[in-house]
Coordinates of C-alpha atoms in Angstrom, one line a residue:
X18 CA -80.5 -26.7 -66.4
X19 CA -78.7 -24.8 -63.7
X20 CA -81.4 -25.7 -61.2
X21 CA -81.0 -29.4 -62.1
X22 CA -77.2 -29.2 -61.6
X23 CA -77.6 -27.4 -58.3
X24 CA -80.0 -30.1 -57.2
X25 CA -77.6 -32.9 -58.2
X26 CA -74.7 -31.2 -56.4
X27 CA -76.8 -30.7 -53.3
X28 CA -77.7 -34.4 -53.3
X29 CA -74.0 -35.4 -53.7
X30 CA -73.1 -33.1 -50.8
X31 CA -75.9 -34.7 -48.7
X32 CA -74.7 -38.2 -49.5
X33 CA -71.1 -37.2 -48.8
X34 CA -72.0 -35.7 -45.4
X35 CA -74.0 -38.8 -44.6
X36 CA -71.0 -40.9 -45.5
X37 CA -68.7 -38.9 -43.2
X38 CA -71.3 -39.2 -40.4
X39 CA -71.6 -43.0 -40.8
X40 CA -67.8 -43.3 -41.0
X41 CA -67.3 -41.3 -37.8
X42 CA -69.9 -43.4 -36.0
X43 CA -68.4 -46.7 -37.3
X44 CA -67.0 -48.8 -34.4
X45 CA -64.0 -49.7 -36.7
X46 CA -63.1 -46.1 -37.3
X47 CA -63.5 -45.2 -33.7
X48 CA -61.3 -48.1 -32.8
X49 CA -58.6 -47.0 -35.2
X50 CA -58.9 -43.5 -33.9
X51 CA -58.2 -44.6 -30.3
X52 CA -55.2 -46.7 -31.3
X53 CA -53.7 -44.1 -33.7
X54 CA -51.5 -42.5 -31.0
X55 CA -49.9 -45.7 -29.9
X56 CA -49.4 -46.8 -33.6
X57 CA -47.7 -43.5 -34.3
X58 CA -45.5 -43.8 -31.2
X59 CA -44.6 -47.4 -32.2
X60 CA -43.8 -46.3 -35.7
X61 CA -41.5 -43.6 -34.3
X62 CA -39.8 -45.6 -31.5
X63 CA -39.9 -49.2 -32.8
X64 CA -40.6 -49.7 -36.5
X65 CA -38.4 -46.9 -37.7
X66 CA -35.4 -47.9 -35.6
X67 CA -36.0 -51.5 -36.6
X68 CA -35.9 -50.5 -40.3
X69 CA -32.7 -48.4 -39.7
X70 CA -31.0 -51.2 -37.9
X71 CA -31.9 -53.6 -40.7
X72 CA -30.3 -51.2 -43.2
X73 CA -27.2 -50.8 -40.9
X74 CA -26.7 -54.6 -40.9
X75 CA -25.7 -54.3 -44.6
X76 CA -23.3 -51.5 -43.9
X77 CA -19.9 -50.8 -42.4
X78 CA -20.9 -48.1 -40.0
X79 CA -20.1 -46.8 -36.5
X80 CA -21.8 -44.3 -34.3
X81 CA -18.8 -42.0 -34.1
X82 CA -18.9 -41.3 -37.9
X83 CA -22.2 -42.4 -39.4
X84 CA -21.7 -40.3 -42.5
X85 CA -18.8 -42.5 -43.6
X86 CA -21.1 -45.6 -43.8
X87 CA -20.6 -47.8 -46.9
X88 CA -22.6 -50.7 -48.2
X89 CA -20.9 -54.1 -47.8
X90 CA -23.8 -56.5 -48.5
X91 CA -23.8 -59.7 -46.4
X92 CA -20.2 -59.3 -45.2
X93 CA -21.3 -58.6 -41.6
X94 CA -23.5 -61.7 -41.5
X95 CA -20.7 -63.9 -43.0
X96 CA -18.1 -62.5 -40.5
X97 CA -20.5 -63.2 -37.5
X98 CA -21.0 -66.8 -38.6
X99 CA -17.3 -67.3 -38.8
X100 CA -16.6 -65.7 -35.4
X101 CA -15.7 -68.2 -32.6
X102 CA -16.9 -65.7 -30.0
X103 CA -20.3 -65.6 -31.5
X104 CA -20.6 -69.4 -31.5
X105 CA -19.4 -69.5 -27.9
X106 CA -22.2 -67.0 -27.0
X107 CA -24.7 -69.0 -29.0
X108 CA -23.7 -72.2 -27.2
X109 CA -24.2 -70.5 -23.8
X110 CA -27.6 -69.1 -24.9
X111 CA -28.6 -72.5 -26.3
X112 CA -27.7 -74.3 -23.0
X113 CA -29.6 -71.6 -21.0
X114 CA -32.6 -72.2 -23.2
X115 CA -32.5 -76.0 -23.2
X116 CA -32.0 -76.3 -19.4
X117 CA -33.6 -73.2 -17.8
X118 CA -36.8 -73.0 -19.9
X119 CA -38.0 -76.6 -19.3
X120 CA -37.0 -76.5 -15.6
X121 CA -38.7 -73.2 -14.9
X122 CA -41.8 -74.4 -16.8
X123 CA -42.1 -77.6 -14.8
X124 CA -41.5 -75.8 -11.5
X125 CA -44.0 -73.1 -12.4
X126 CA -46.7 -75.7 -13.2
X127 CA -46.2 -77.7 -10.0
X128 CA -46.1 -74.6 -7.8
X129 CA -49.2 -73.1 -9.6
X130 CA -51.2 -76.4 -9.1
X131 CA -50.2 -76.4 -5.4
X132 CA -51.2 -72.7 -4.9
X133 CA -54.5 -73.3 -6.7
X134 CA -55.6 -75.7 -4.0
X135 CA -57.4 -74.5 -0.9
X136 CA -54.3 -73.8 1.2
X137 CA -53.9 -71.2 3.9
X138 CA -52.3 -67.8 3.1
X139 CA -52.5 -68.6 -0.6
X140 CA -52.3 -64.9 -1.5
X141 CA -49.1 -64.4 0.5
X142 CA -47.4 -67.3 -1.3
X143 CA -48.4 -66.0 -4.7
X144 CA -46.9 -62.6 -3.8
X145 CA -43.7 -64.2 -2.5
X146 CA -43.2 -66.3 -5.7
X147 CA -43.9 -63.2 -7.9
X148 CA -41.6 -60.8 -6.1
X149 CA -38.3 -62.0 -7.7
X150 CA -39.7 -61.2 -11.1
X151 CA -40.4 -57.5 -10.2
X152 CA -37.2 -57.1 -8.2
X153 CA -34.2 -55.3 -9.7
X154 CA -32.2 -57.8 -11.7
X155 CA -29.0 -56.2 -10.6
X156 CA -30.0 -56.5 -7.0
X157 CA -31.0 -60.1 -7.4
X158 CA -27.7 -61.0 -9.1
X159 CA -25.7 -59.2 -6.4
X160 CA -27.5 -61.2 -3.7
X161 CA -26.9 -64.5 -5.5
X162 CA -23.2 -63.6 -5.8
X163 CA -23.0 -63.5 -2.0
X164 CA -24.9 -66.8 -1.7
X165 CA -22.5 -68.5 -4.1
X166 CA -19.3 -66.9 -2.8
X167 CA -16.4 -69.2 -1.9
X168 CA -16.3 -70.5 1.7
X169 CA -18.9 -67.9 3.1
X170 CA -21.7 -68.6 0.6
X171 CA -24.6 -70.6 1.9
X172 CA -25.4 -72.1 -1.5
X173 CA -21.7 -72.9 -2.1
X174 CA -21.5 -74.8 1.3
X175 CA -24.7 -76.7 0.4
X176 CA -23.5 -77.9 -3.0
X177 CA -20.0 -78.7 -1.5
X178 CA -21.7 -81.4 0.5
X179 CA -22.5 -83.1 -2.8
X180 CA -18.9 -83.0 -4.0
X181 CA -18.8 -79.8 -5.9
X182 CA -15.8 -77.5 -5.5
X183 CA -15.8 -74.8 -2.9
X184 CA -15.3 -71.8 -5.3
X185 CA -17.1 -68.6 -6.1
X186 CA -19.4 -69.9 -8.8
X187 CA -19.7 -66.6 -10.7
X188 CA -15.9 -66.3 -11.0
X189 CA -15.3 -69.9 -12.1
X190 CA -15.2 -70.8 -15.8
X191 CA -16.8 -74.2 -14.9
X192 CA -19.5 -73.0 -12.6
X193 CA -20.4 -69.5 -14.0
X194 CA -22.9 -70.8 -16.6
X195 CA -24.7 -73.1 -14.1
X196 CA -24.8 -70.1 -11.7
X197 CA -26.5 -68.1 -14.5
X198 CA -29.0 -70.9 -15.1
X199 CA -30.0 -71.1 -11.5
X200 CA -30.3 -67.4 -11.3
X201 CA -32.5 -67.3 -14.4
X202 CA -34.8 -70.0 -13.2
X203 CA -35.3 -68.3 -9.8
X204 CA -35.9 -64.9 -11.4
X205 CA -38.6 -66.0 -13.9
X206 CA -40.4 -68.9 -12.3
X207 CA -42.6 -66.7 -10.2
X208 CA -44.0 -64.9 -13.3
X209 CA -44.9 -68.1 -15.0
X210 CA -46.5 -69.3 -11.8
X211 CA -49.0 -66.4 -12.1
X212 CA -49.5 -67.2 -15.8
X213 CA -50.3 -70.9 -15.0
X214 CA -52.6 -69.8 -12.2
X215 CA -54.6 -67.8 -14.7
X216 CA -54.8 -70.9 -17.0
X217 CA -55.9 -73.1 -14.2
X218 CA -58.9 -70.8 -13.6
X219 CA -60.2 -71.6 -17.1
X220 CA -60.5 -75.3 -16.3
X221 CA -64.1 -76.1 -15.2
X222 CA -64.4 -77.6 -11.8
X223 CA -67.1 -80.0 -13.2
X224 CA -64.4 -81.8 -15.2
X225 CA -62.6 -82.7 -12.0
X226 CA -65.8 -83.7 -10.2
X227 CA -66.7 -86.0 -13.1
X228 CA -63.3 -87.6 -13.1
X229 CA -63.6 -88.3 -9.3
X230 CA -66.9 -90.1 -10.0
X231 CA -65.1 -92.2 -12.6
X232 CA -62.5 -93.1 -10.0
X233 CA -59.6 -90.9 -11.1
X234 CA -57.0 -90.1 -8.4
X235 CA -55.1 -86.8 -8.1
X236 CA -52.2 -88.0 -10.2
X237 CA -54.5 -89.1 -13.0
X238 CA -56.4 -85.8 -12.9
X239 CA -53.1 -83.9 -13.2
X240 CA -51.9 -85.9 -16.3
X241 CA -55.2 -86.5 -18.0
X242 CA -57.0 -83.2 -17.3
X243 CA -54.8 -80.4 -16.0
X244 CA -51.8 -80.9 -18.4
X245 CA -53.8 -81.4 -21.6
X246 CA -56.2 -78.5 -20.9
X247 CA -53.2 -76.2 -20.1
X248 CA -51.5 -76.7 -23.5
X249 CA -52.2 -73.2 -24.7
X250 CA -50.9 -71.8 -21.4
X251 CA -47.8 -74.0 -21.6
X252 CA -47.1 -72.9 -25.2
X253 CA -47.2 -69.3 -24.0
X254 CA -45.0 -70.0 -21.0
X255 CA -42.4 -71.9 -23.2
X256 CA -42.4 -69.1 -25.9
X257 CA -42.0 -66.4 -23.3
X258 CA -39.3 -68.3 -21.5
X259 CA -37.3 -68.8 -24.7
X260 CA -37.6 -65.1 -25.6
X261 CA -36.6 -64.0 -22.0
X262 CA -33.6 -66.4 -21.9
X263 CA -32.4 -65.5 -25.4
X264 CA -32.5 -61.8 -24.4
X265 CA -30.6 -62.2 -21.1
X266 CA -28.2 -59.3 -20.6
X267 CA -28.6 -57.7 -17.2
X268 CA -27.3 -60.7 -15.2
X269 CA -24.0 -61.1 -17.3
X270 CA -23.6 -57.4 -17.1
X271 CA -23.8 -57.4 -13.3
X272 CA -21.5 -60.4 -13.2
X273 CA -18.8 -58.6 -15.2
X274 CA -18.4 -56.0 -12.4
X275 CA -17.0 -53.3 -14.7
X276 CA -14.8 -55.8 -16.4
X277 CA -15.1 -57.6 -19.7
X278 CA -18.6 -58.6 -20.6
X279 CA -19.1 -62.3 -20.5
X280 CA -16.6 -62.8 -17.7
X281 CA -15.1 -65.1 -16.7
X282 CA -13.4 -65.9 -20.0
X283 CA -16.7 -65.7 -22.0
X284 CA -18.4 -68.3 -19.7
X285 CA -21.5 -66.0 -19.3
X286 CA -21.4 -64.4 -22.7
X287 CA -24.8 -64.7 -24.5
X288 CA -25.8 -63.6 -27.9
X289 CA -27.3 -60.4 -26.6
X290 CA -24.0 -59.7 -24.7
X291 CA -22.2 -60.4 -28.0
X292 CA -24.4 -58.0 -29.8
X293 CA -24.0 -55.2 -27.2
X294 CA -20.2 -55.6 -27.1
X295 CA -19.9 -55.4 -30.9
X296 CA -22.3 -52.5 -31.3
X297 CA -21.4 -50.3 -28.4
X298 CA -18.1 -51.4 -26.9
X299 CA -16.3 -51.7 -30.3
X300 CA -18.5 -49.1 -32.1
X301 CA -19.4 -51.5 -34.9
X302 CA -23.0 -50.5 -35.4
X303 CA -23.4 -52.5 -38.7
X304 CA -21.9 -55.6 -37.3
X305 CA -23.9 -55.4 -34.1
X306 CA -27.1 -54.8 -36.1
X307 CA -26.5 -57.9 -38.1
X308 CA -26.0 -59.9 -34.8
X309 CA -29.3 -58.5 -33.6
X310 CA -31.2 -59.8 -36.6
X311 CA -29.5 -63.2 -36.3
X312 CA -30.8 -63.3 -32.7
X313 CA -34.3 -62.3 -34.1
X314 CA -34.1 -65.2 -36.6
X315 CA -33.2 -67.7 -33.9
X316 CA -36.2 -66.6 -31.8
X317 CA -38.5 -66.9 -34.8
X318 CA -37.2 -70.4 -35.7
X319 CA -37.5 -71.5 -32.1
X320 CA -41.1 -70.2 -32.0
X321 CA -42.0 -72.1 -35.2
X322 CA -40.4 -75.3 -34.0
X323 CA -42.2 -75.1 -30.6
X324 CA -45.5 -74.4 -32.4
X325 CA -45.0 -77.4 -34.6
X326 CA -44.4 -79.7 -31.7
X327 CA -47.3 -78.4 -29.5
X328 CA -49.6 -78.1 -32.6
X329 CA -51.3 -75.1 -31.1
X330 CA -52.9 -72.5 -33.4
X331 CA -52.3 -69.0 -32.1

């Protein structure tokens, strides 16, 4: 009897070791093993802070005395939705999104189509268009402030020819937001040009050759072939553009010049600026966390709406 039991135990051990060996050699297990470090890091530096921030959004808490936190339910969310400063920041972010995102998308598409043609020094032009995206945002904003300076600014003089006031745009309540829109488009359009160039490489050249045989001109090829076949790329560009614009902070921070964020008079305040001011300037961690999750909700809603209109499955 003991011999039979020992034999059974030996067979179980053999099967278990074989199972461990097959698991260790499984591509799925090996894949999870390789991504385990990044998953742990993301859990530590992203998911845990995200969870803590979500908890803070239901509390009255500040960073100076976190032990005195108390649960207040949805009061932070209610107070934000009743705050005129929040709606001013939301209006600015909405205008940035509605104007800057379509403009930079159309510009990026047109430039990418042009660069995709057989022109000379194509690589140099691609680099030049991409450079604003990788350049320091603070440096870019500072240069633009000189360009749009009263009297001496080149851009200010140019727009003055069309009847606009000769003022420093970044210091004017009327022109500060248009200044921010122009700055945003110039900063991000180069990145989306590169994205569109990648999408254009996926369109077979045979499609264009066939359309030429059928008598299609360049304009018809653009609208009937290029634009429809770039729908997935366009969806990516629009979503990335919305996310980037909704998260703008560096440019308004540079424009404030050590003054009040959102200067002048809240004309450049965005919802991220509002969140930062509440959480760090006024030490209202719970209130700021609630604002951050409202921003997150807006981005998710915008993504779903855009997905519905483009009808792209991602």
